[in-house]
């Protein structure tokens, strides 16, 4: 027969267990499990779908282990950016940012790209526009490593919902005559719908924060010529007649620059940098128009190399020249700001002078670098045929 004290201990144990279980039940009632709202679930579904398609199309463990993307604010179909359009872009960026297979451009970099293109966000992309984006970014920001542009639209859907459409645009798409003519792009679309709790929430989400604008970017032509024959170029008085307010007066000019009489030698390790762009002499290719134009300019400027020829945003650029004296092995550098004006051509002429041994003995001269710049109205340099 069990001892009375043992019975009491068993009863107290059972009572304690009941109190403990009741406490847990009350705690669960007090702190119910948090569930995502319909809006949060739909947003997560859209972002997850976008991430999956981005990885499936662009990620490659061997060839592309890191996918570099630029995320743009979503617009309303007319180029206007709404509050929710900006929030969606920020959520996409945050989601991709923390994953090692993705690299996301900073917002500052994206804004810089838009400024170069005269736009407020990515809007109505087509083959000609993508070609312009590629040319401008490849020129202005070499080494960008960009693979994908992510943009899209967000508009009012059925009832109190938002209709989303995102586009993954392959930035590395080869755009040739066929693609331009037929407007062929390599892009992937992702669609979704997000319900909102109230009409007020819908109204606030669609509030415009940035008005859409595709303005012609202020641009000019920058052309950099050089002479590497070792002679020091000297400008003539005709240079003073070249301004951005009038077209190039070629008919009035026999020569803009003439080589000095001092003997020179070829420089070594010539480095030309334009902001972050490292320049090398261009090849003329098979374009007869370019061949004729460059030959004409070389004749007027006593040059023999073309380092750069592009339509650029109108602003100032830092041009840095570095050469090595083959005799003394000393390095010489020169930095100068060159300015591109809207609707004008900036003609920059570089001169690298390396004195010969005879000149070093005779006049004690050393290596020199000169940077000349002059301007003409318009972006056409070759004189009109009359």
GROMACS .gro file of C-alpha atoms in nm:
model
  386
    1UNK     CA    1   0.000   0.000   0.000
    2UNK     CA    2   0.154   0.342  -0.108
    3UNK     CA    3   0.275   0.571   0.169
    4UNK     CA    4   0.053   0.883   0.234
    5UNK     CA    5   0.348   1.117   0.175
    6UNK     CA    6   0.409   0.955  -0.168
    7UNK     CA    7   0.046   1.013  -0.263
    8UNK     CA    8   0.069   1.380  -0.169
    9UNK     CA    9   0.391   1.424  -0.371
   10UNK     CA   10   0.228   1.266  -0.677
   11UNK     CA   11  -0.077   1.494  -0.643
   12UNK     CA   12   0.141   1.807  -0.614
   13UNK     CA   13   0.341   1.702  -0.924
   14UNK     CA   14   0.024   1.657  -1.129
   15UNK     CA   15  -0.112   1.995  -1.015
   16UNK     CA   16   0.220   2.166  -1.104
   17UNK     CA   17   0.215   2.012  -1.455
   18UNK     CA   18  -0.143   2.133  -1.510
   19UNK     CA   19  -0.051   2.487  -1.401
   20UNK     CA   20   0.251   2.484  -1.638
   21UNK     CA   21   0.046   2.367  -1.936
   22UNK     CA   22  -0.226   2.623  -1.869
   23UNK     CA   23   0.041   2.895  -1.856
   24UNK     CA   24   0.176   2.791  -2.196
   25UNK     CA   25  -0.173   2.794  -2.344
   26UNK     CA   26  -0.239   3.142  -2.208
   27UNK     CA   27   0.098   3.259  -2.340
   28UNK     CA   28   0.010   3.135  -2.686
   29UNK     CA   29  -0.320   3.320  -2.667
   30UNK     CA   30  -0.139   3.635  -2.554
   31UNK     CA   31   0.128   3.616  -2.832
   32UNK     CA   32  -0.045   3.466  -3.138
   33UNK     CA   33   0.166   3.371  -3.439
   34UNK     CA   34   0.222   3.671  -3.670
   35UNK     CA   35   0.102   3.614  -4.023
   36UNK     CA   36   0.197   3.811  -4.335
   37UNK     CA   37  -0.072   4.031  -4.485
   38UNK     CA   38  -0.201   3.978  -4.838
   39UNK     CA   39   0.006   4.278  -4.949
   40UNK     CA   40   0.325   4.137  -4.794
   41UNK     CA   41   0.264   3.790  -4.937
   42UNK     CA   42   0.204   3.927  -5.288
   43UNK     CA   43   0.513   4.150  -5.267
   44UNK     CA   44   0.727   3.858  -5.152
   45UNK     CA   45   0.592   3.642  -5.435
   46UNK     CA   46   0.678   3.910  -5.693
   47UNK     CA   47   1.030   3.966  -5.558
   48UNK     CA   48   1.096   3.593  -5.530
   49UNK     CA   49   0.982   3.537  -5.888
   50UNK     CA   50   1.203   3.821  -6.013
   51UNK     CA   51   1.506   3.690  -5.825
   52UNK     CA   52   1.452   3.336  -5.956
   53UNK     CA   53   1.423   3.448  -6.319
   54UNK     CA   54   1.724   3.676  -6.286
   55UNK     CA   55   1.938   3.394  -6.151
   56UNK     CA   56   1.806   3.139  -6.402
   57UNK     CA   57   1.874   3.358  -6.705
   58UNK     CA   58   2.201   3.529  -6.613
   59UNK     CA   59   2.384   3.338  -6.340
   60UNK     CA   60   2.652   3.095  -6.451
   61UNK     CA   61   2.887   2.948  -6.193
   62UNK     CA   62   3.182   2.931  -6.436
   63UNK     CA   63   3.124   3.211  -6.688
   64UNK     CA   64   2.932   3.464  -6.477
   65UNK     CA   65   2.960   3.383  -6.105
   66UNK     CA   66   2.847   3.736  -6.011
   67UNK     CA   67   2.562   3.909  -6.196
   68UNK     CA   68   2.601   4.289  -6.188
   69UNK     CA   69   2.271   4.475  -6.208
   70UNK     CA   70   2.145   4.834  -6.219
   71UNK     CA   71   1.800   4.883  -6.062
   72UNK     CA   72   1.586   5.178  -6.171
   73UNK     CA   73   1.274   5.327  -6.014
   74UNK     CA   74   0.952   5.183  -6.156
   75UNK     CA   75   0.738   5.433  -6.350
   76UNK     CA   76   0.366   5.467  -6.421
   77UNK     CA   77   0.389   5.394  -6.792
   78UNK     CA   78   0.432   5.762  -6.874
   79UNK     CA   79   0.776   5.797  -6.718
   80UNK     CA   80   0.656   5.936  -6.383
   81UNK     CA   81   0.800   5.776  -6.068
   82UNK     CA   82   0.550   5.712  -5.788
   83UNK     CA   83   0.614   5.651  -5.420
   84UNK     CA   84   0.555   5.278  -5.459
   85UNK     CA   85   0.764   5.271  -5.779
   86UNK     CA   86   1.064   5.392  -5.581
   87UNK     CA   87   0.990   5.154  -5.293
   88UNK     CA   88   0.975   4.853  -5.528
   89UNK     CA   89   1.317   4.944  -5.674
   90UNK     CA   90   1.463   4.979  -5.325
   91UNK     CA   91   1.321   4.642  -5.218
   92UNK     CA   92   1.470   4.473  -5.524
   93UNK     CA   93   1.809   4.632  -5.454
   94UNK     CA   94   1.805   4.530  -5.085
   95UNK     CA   95   1.700   4.176  -5.170
   96UNK     CA   96   1.981   4.127  -5.421
   97UNK     CA   97   2.243   4.324  -5.228
   98UNK     CA   98   2.307   4.064  -4.961
   99UNK     CA   99   2.353   3.771  -5.198
  100UNK     CA  100   2.698   3.680  -5.322
  101UNK     CA  101   2.581   3.589  -5.674
  102UNK     CA  102   2.455   3.945  -5.733
  103UNK     CA  103   2.627   4.285  -5.738
  104UNK     CA  104   2.404   4.594  -5.733
  105UNK     CA  105   2.513   4.935  -5.862
  106UNK     CA  106   2.478   5.215  -5.609
  107UNK     CA  107   2.192   5.459  -5.646
  108UNK     CA  108   2.447   5.736  -5.706
  109UNK     CA  109   2.591   5.545  -6.002
  110UNK     CA  110   2.243   5.482  -6.146
  111UNK     CA  111   2.158   5.853  -6.113
  112UNK     CA  112   2.481   5.938  -6.294
  113UNK     CA  113   2.389   5.708  -6.583
  114UNK     CA  114   2.044   5.870  -6.607
  115UNK     CA  115   2.202   6.214  -6.611
  116UNK     CA  116   2.428   6.110  -6.899
  117UNK     CA  117   2.121   5.997  -7.092
  118UNK     CA  118   1.899   6.297  -7.005
  119UNK     CA  119   1.639   6.077  -6.831
  120UNK     CA  120   1.477   6.054  -6.488
  121UNK     CA  121   1.431   5.675  -6.495
  122UNK     CA  122   1.447   5.378  -6.732
  123UNK     CA  123   1.145   5.424  -6.959
  124UNK     CA  124   1.017   5.259  -7.277
  125UNK     CA  125   1.344   5.085  -7.361
  126UNK     CA  126   1.390   4.984  -7.723
  127UNK     CA  127   1.683   4.870  -7.937
  128UNK     CA  128   1.800   5.219  -8.047
  129UNK     CA  129   1.784   5.344  -7.688
  130UNK     CA  130   1.974   5.042  -7.554
  131UNK     CA  131   2.239   5.101  -7.820
  132UNK     CA  132   2.279   5.459  -7.695
  133UNK     CA  133   2.300   5.337  -7.334
  134UNK     CA  134   2.567   5.083  -7.426
  135UNK     CA  135   2.775   5.332  -7.623
  136UNK     CA  136   2.757   5.603  -7.357
  137UNK     CA  137   2.828   5.380  -7.056
  138UNK     CA  138   3.100   5.182  -7.232
  139UNK     CA  139   3.268   5.512  -7.323
  140UNK     CA  140   3.220   5.701  -6.997
  141UNK     CA  141   3.250   5.415  -6.749
  142UNK     CA  142   3.473   5.142  -6.895
  143UNK     CA  143   3.510   4.842  -6.671
  144UNK     CA  144   3.156   4.884  -6.536
  145UNK     CA  145   3.094   4.510  -6.564
  146UNK     CA  146   2.720   4.566  -6.604
  147UNK     CA  147   2.508   4.269  -6.713
  148UNK     CA  148   2.142   4.357  -6.649
  149UNK     CA  149   1.920   4.665  -6.636
  150UNK     CA  150   1.615   4.617  -6.411
  151UNK     CA  151   1.322   4.853  -6.454
  152UNK     CA  152   0.948   4.836  -6.484
  153UNK     CA  153   0.604   4.986  -6.446
  154UNK     CA  154   0.356   5.000  -6.158
  155UNK     CA  155  -0.002   5.109  -6.220
  156UNK     CA  156  -0.346   5.083  -6.063
  157UNK     CA  157  -0.488   4.737  -6.105
  158UNK     CA  158  -0.833   4.591  -6.040
  159UNK     CA  159  -1.001   4.730  -5.728
  160UNK     CA  160  -0.749   4.827  -5.459
  161UNK     CA  161  -0.453   4.656  -5.623
  162UNK     CA  162  -0.129   4.750  -5.792
  163UNK     CA  163  -0.031   4.594  -6.125
  164UNK     CA  164   0.345   4.542  -6.158
  165UNK     CA  165   0.554   4.464  -6.464
  166UNK     CA  166   0.933   4.430  -6.436
  167UNK     CA  167   1.182   4.393  -6.720
  168UNK     CA  168   1.523   4.227  -6.702
  169UNK     CA  169   1.718   4.376  -6.994
  170UNK     CA  170   2.037   4.207  -7.108
  171UNK     CA  171   2.284   4.497  -7.125
  172UNK     CA  172   2.534   4.285  -7.318
  173UNK     CA  173   2.295   4.231  -7.609
  174UNK     CA  174   2.472   4.282  -7.942
  175UNK     CA  175   2.284   4.561  -8.121
  176UNK     CA  176   2.348   4.564  -8.494
  177UNK     CA  177   2.159   4.686  -8.802
  178UNK     CA  178   1.912   4.395  -8.785
  179UNK     CA  179   1.832   4.454  -8.418
  180UNK     CA  180   1.792   4.828  -8.474
  181UNK     CA  181   1.565   4.782  -8.776
  182UNK     CA  182   1.341   4.521  -8.609
  183UNK     CA  183   1.368   4.658  -8.252
  184UNK     CA  184   1.503   4.330  -8.114
  185UNK     CA  185   1.589   4.318  -7.743
  186UNK     CA  186   1.688   4.036  -7.510
  187UNK     CA  187   1.459   4.091  -7.214
  188UNK     CA  188   1.254   3.894  -6.963
  189UNK     CA  189   0.926   4.024  -6.818
  190UNK     CA  190   0.788   3.950  -6.471
  191UNK     CA  191   0.430   4.044  -6.385
  192UNK     CA  192   0.252   4.063  -6.053
  193UNK     CA  193  -0.039   4.212  -5.861
  194UNK     CA  194  -0.030   4.348  -5.507
  195UNK     CA  195  -0.354   4.415  -5.313
  196UNK     CA  196  -0.363   4.713  -5.078
  197UNK     CA  197  -0.582   4.736  -4.764
  198UNK     CA  198  -0.757   5.069  -4.832
  199UNK     CA  199  -0.830   5.321  -5.105
  200UNK     CA  200  -0.621   5.573  -4.911
  201UNK     CA  201  -0.322   5.337  -4.914
  202UNK     CA  202  -0.363   5.297  -5.291
  203UNK     CA  203  -0.380   5.674  -5.340
  204UNK     CA  204  -0.066   5.733  -5.132
  205UNK     CA  205   0.124   5.454  -5.309
  206UNK     CA  206   0.058   5.607  -5.652
  207UNK     CA  207   0.156   5.958  -5.547
  208UNK     CA  208   0.409   6.098  -5.798
  209UNK     CA  209   0.750   6.184  -5.649
  210UNK     CA  210   0.940   6.252  -5.975
  211UNK     CA  211   0.786   6.373  -6.299
  212UNK     CA  212   0.893   6.182  -6.606
  213UNK     CA  213   1.127   6.361  -6.839
  214UNK     CA  214   1.328   6.258  -7.141
  215UNK     CA  215   1.521   6.571  -7.220
  216UNK     CA  216   1.785   6.595  -7.488
  217UNK     CA  217   2.113   6.566  -7.302
  218UNK     CA  218   2.347   6.860  -7.354
  219UNK     CA  219   2.616   6.704  -7.571
  220UNK     CA  220   2.915   6.798  -7.779
  221UNK     CA  221   3.190   6.624  -7.971
  222UNK     CA  222   3.532   6.562  -7.820
  223UNK     CA  223   3.815   6.485  -8.061
  224UNK     CA  224   4.171   6.425  -7.939
  225UNK     CA  225   4.462   6.427  -8.186
  226UNK     CA  226   4.829   6.378  -8.111
  227UNK     CA  227   5.176   6.385  -8.259
  228UNK     CA  228   5.424   6.126  -8.133
  229UNK     CA  229   5.704   6.212  -8.375
  230UNK     CA  230   5.902   6.375  -8.098
  231UNK     CA  231   5.862   6.730  -8.227
  232UNK     CA  232   5.727   7.011  -8.015
  233UNK     CA  233   5.413   7.153  -8.177
  234UNK     CA  234   5.364   7.529  -8.178
  235UNK     CA  235   5.027   7.694  -8.232
  236UNK     CA  236   4.981   7.957  -8.501
  237UNK     CA  237   4.782   8.279  -8.474
  238UNK     CA  238   4.494   8.110  -8.658
  239UNK     CA  239   4.404   7.920  -8.339
  240UNK     CA  240   4.261   8.241  -8.191
  241UNK     CA  241   3.987   8.243  -8.456
  242UNK     CA  242   3.837   7.913  -8.337
  243UNK     CA  243   3.550   7.957  -8.090
  244UNK     CA  244   3.240   7.762  -7.996
  245UNK     CA  245   3.021   8.042  -8.136
  246UNK     CA  246   3.121   7.989  -8.502
  247UNK     CA  247   3.189   7.687  -8.725
  248UNK     CA  248   3.548   7.586  -8.792
  249UNK     CA  249   3.686   7.844  -9.041
  250UNK     CA  250   3.898   7.595  -9.235
  251UNK     CA  251   3.898   7.801  -9.555
  252UNK     CA  252   4.087   8.075  -9.370
  253UNK     CA  253   4.346   7.843  -9.214
  254UNK     CA  254   4.651   7.694  -9.387
  255UNK     CA  255   4.794   7.544  -9.064
  256UNK     CA  256   4.686   7.544  -8.701
  257UNK     CA  257   5.003   7.390  -8.554
  258UNK     CA  258   5.354   7.359  -8.689
  259UNK     CA  259   5.639   7.136  -8.563
  260UNK     CA  260   5.938   7.306  -8.405
  261UNK     CA  261   6.280   7.287  -8.570
  262UNK     CA  262   6.446   7.113  -8.275
  263UNK     CA  263   6.535   6.751  -8.335
  264UNK     CA  264   6.330   6.500  -8.138
  265UNK     CA  265   6.288   6.127  -8.086
  266UNK     CA  266   5.987   5.901  -8.034
  267UNK     CA  267   5.857   5.900  -7.674
  268UNK     CA  268   5.808   5.579  -7.478
  269UNK     CA  269   5.526   5.457  -7.251
  270UNK     CA  270   5.279   5.725  -7.356
  271UNK     CA  271   4.969   5.710  -7.135
  272UNK     CA  272   4.661   5.920  -7.205
  273UNK     CA  273   4.375   5.922  -6.954
  274UNK     CA  274   4.039   6.099  -6.979
  275UNK     CA  275   3.882   6.092  -6.633
  276UNK     CA  276   3.866   5.716  -6.567
  277UNK     CA  277   3.910   5.622  -6.933
  278UNK     CA  278   4.248   5.494  -7.048
  279UNK     CA  279   4.292   5.592  -7.414
  280UNK     CA  280   4.487   5.428  -7.693
  281UNK     CA  281   4.533   5.541  -8.055
  282UNK     CA  282   4.229   5.455  -8.266
  283UNK     CA  283   4.234   5.260  -8.590
  284UNK     CA  284   4.051   5.423  -8.877
  285UNK     CA  285   3.894   5.103  -8.999
  286UNK     CA  286   3.733   5.092  -9.342
  287UNK     CA  287   3.517   5.402  -9.302
  288UNK     CA  288   3.619   5.626  -9.595
  289UNK     CA  289   3.450   5.926  -9.435
  290UNK     CA  290   3.659   5.894  -9.120
  291UNK     CA  291   3.976   5.833  -9.318
  292UNK     CA  292   3.921   6.150  -9.517
  293UNK     CA  293   3.828   6.355  -9.212
  294UNK     CA  294   4.123   6.243  -8.999
  295UNK     CA  295   4.368   6.289  -9.286
  296UNK     CA  296   4.240   6.642  -9.334
  297UNK     CA  297   4.278   6.722  -8.962
  298UNK     CA  298   4.627   6.572  -8.944
  299UNK     CA  299   4.729   6.797  -9.231
  300UNK     CA  300   4.598   7.107  -9.056
  301UNK     CA  301   4.735   7.017  -8.710
  302UNK     CA  302   5.065   6.839  -8.795
  303UNK     CA  303   4.945   6.531  -8.604
  304UNK     CA  304   4.944   6.162  -8.689
  305UNK     CA  305   4.730   5.990  -8.421
  306UNK     CA  306   4.365   5.997  -8.312
  307UNK     CA  307   4.311   5.908  -7.946
  308UNK     CA  308   3.942   5.983  -7.903
  309UNK     CA  309   3.636   6.082  -8.105
  310UNK     CA  310   3.296   6.063  -7.935
  311UNK     CA  311   2.980   6.260  -7.867
  312UNK     CA  312   2.998   6.333  -7.493
  313UNK     CA  313   2.791   6.502  -7.220
  314UNK     CA  314   2.872   6.872  -7.215
  315UNK     CA  315   3.097   6.917  -6.913
  316UNK     CA  316   3.463   6.940  -6.814
  317UNK     CA  317   3.691   6.636  -6.817
  318UNK     CA  318   4.032   6.579  -6.665
  319UNK     CA  319   4.292   6.489  -6.927
  320UNK     CA  320   4.617   6.341  -6.795
  321UNK     CA  321   4.923   6.272  -7.012
  322UNK     CA  322   5.227   6.072  -6.895
  323UNK     CA  323   5.538   5.992  -7.099
  324UNK     CA  324   5.878   5.838  -7.030
  325UNK     CA  325   6.199   5.993  -7.159
  326UNK     CA  326   6.381   5.704  -7.335
  327UNK     CA  327   6.719   5.859  -7.257
  328UNK     CA  328   6.691   5.960  -6.891
  329UNK     CA  329   6.399   5.724  -6.807
  330UNK     CA  330   6.236   6.014  -6.627
  331UNK     CA  331   5.856   6.032  -6.623
  332UNK     CA  332   5.676   6.350  -6.721
  333UNK     CA  333   5.306   6.418  -6.654
  334UNK     CA  334   5.063   6.697  -6.734
  335UNK     CA  335   4.699   6.738  -6.632
  336UNK     CA  336   4.451   6.979  -6.787
  337UNK     CA  337   4.075   7.031  -6.781
  338UNK     CA  338   3.917   7.009  -7.126
  339UNK     CA  339   3.565   7.141  -7.175
  340UNK     CA  340   3.293   7.004  -7.402
  341UNK     CA  341   3.022   7.259  -7.488
  342UNK     CA  342   2.665   7.184  -7.602
  343UNK     CA  343   2.635   7.161  -7.979
  344UNK     CA  344   3.005   7.227  -8.034
  345UNK     CA  345   3.323   7.034  -8.106
  346UNK     CA  346   3.622   7.045  -7.876
  347UNK     CA  347   3.943   6.975  -8.068
  348UNK     CA  348   4.231   6.877  -7.839
  349UNK     CA  349   4.584   6.848  -7.978
  350UNK     CA  350   4.856   6.670  -7.779
  351UNK     CA  351   5.226   6.725  -7.834
  352UNK     CA  352   5.499   6.502  -7.685
  353UNK     CA  353   5.846   6.648  -7.728
  354UNK     CA  354   6.150   6.434  -7.657
  355UNK     CA  355   6.479   6.616  -7.744
  356UNK     CA  356   6.745   6.424  -7.930
  357UNK     CA  357   7.091   6.371  -7.783
  358UNK     CA  358   7.218   6.657  -7.998
  359UNK     CA  359   6.953   6.894  -7.861
  360UNK     CA  360   7.026   6.787  -7.503
  361UNK     CA  361   7.391   6.875  -7.553
  362UNK     CA  362   7.322   7.199  -7.739
  363UNK     CA  363   7.032   7.357  -7.548
  364UNK     CA  364   6.994   7.143  -7.234
  365UNK     CA  365   6.631   7.076  -7.322
  366UNK     CA  366   6.420   6.809  -7.152
  367UNK     CA  367   6.101   6.622  -7.238
  368UNK     CA  368   5.788   6.836  -7.271
  369UNK     CA  369   5.412   6.780  -7.298
  370UNK     CA  370   5.167   7.033  -7.440
  371UNK     CA  371   4.786   7.017  -7.444
  372UNK     CA  372   4.606   7.258  -7.678
  373UNK     CA  373   4.230   7.291  -7.713
  374UNK     CA  374   4.011   7.488  -7.952
  375UNK     CA  375   3.645   7.481  -8.044
  376UNK     CA  376   3.405   7.508  -8.334
  377UNK     CA  377   3.027   7.536  -8.351
  378UNK     CA  378   2.850   7.214  -8.452
  379UNK     CA  379   2.972   6.856  -8.445
  380UNK     CA  380   3.072   6.834  -8.812
  381UNK     CA  381   3.441   6.906  -8.866
  382UNK     CA  382   3.502   6.832  -9.231
  383UNK     CA  383   3.438   7.145  -9.442
  384UNK     CA  384   3.126   7.146  -9.655
  385UNK     CA  385   3.179   7.074 -10.021
  386UNK     CA  386   3.099   7.369 -10.237
   0.00000   0.00000   0.00000
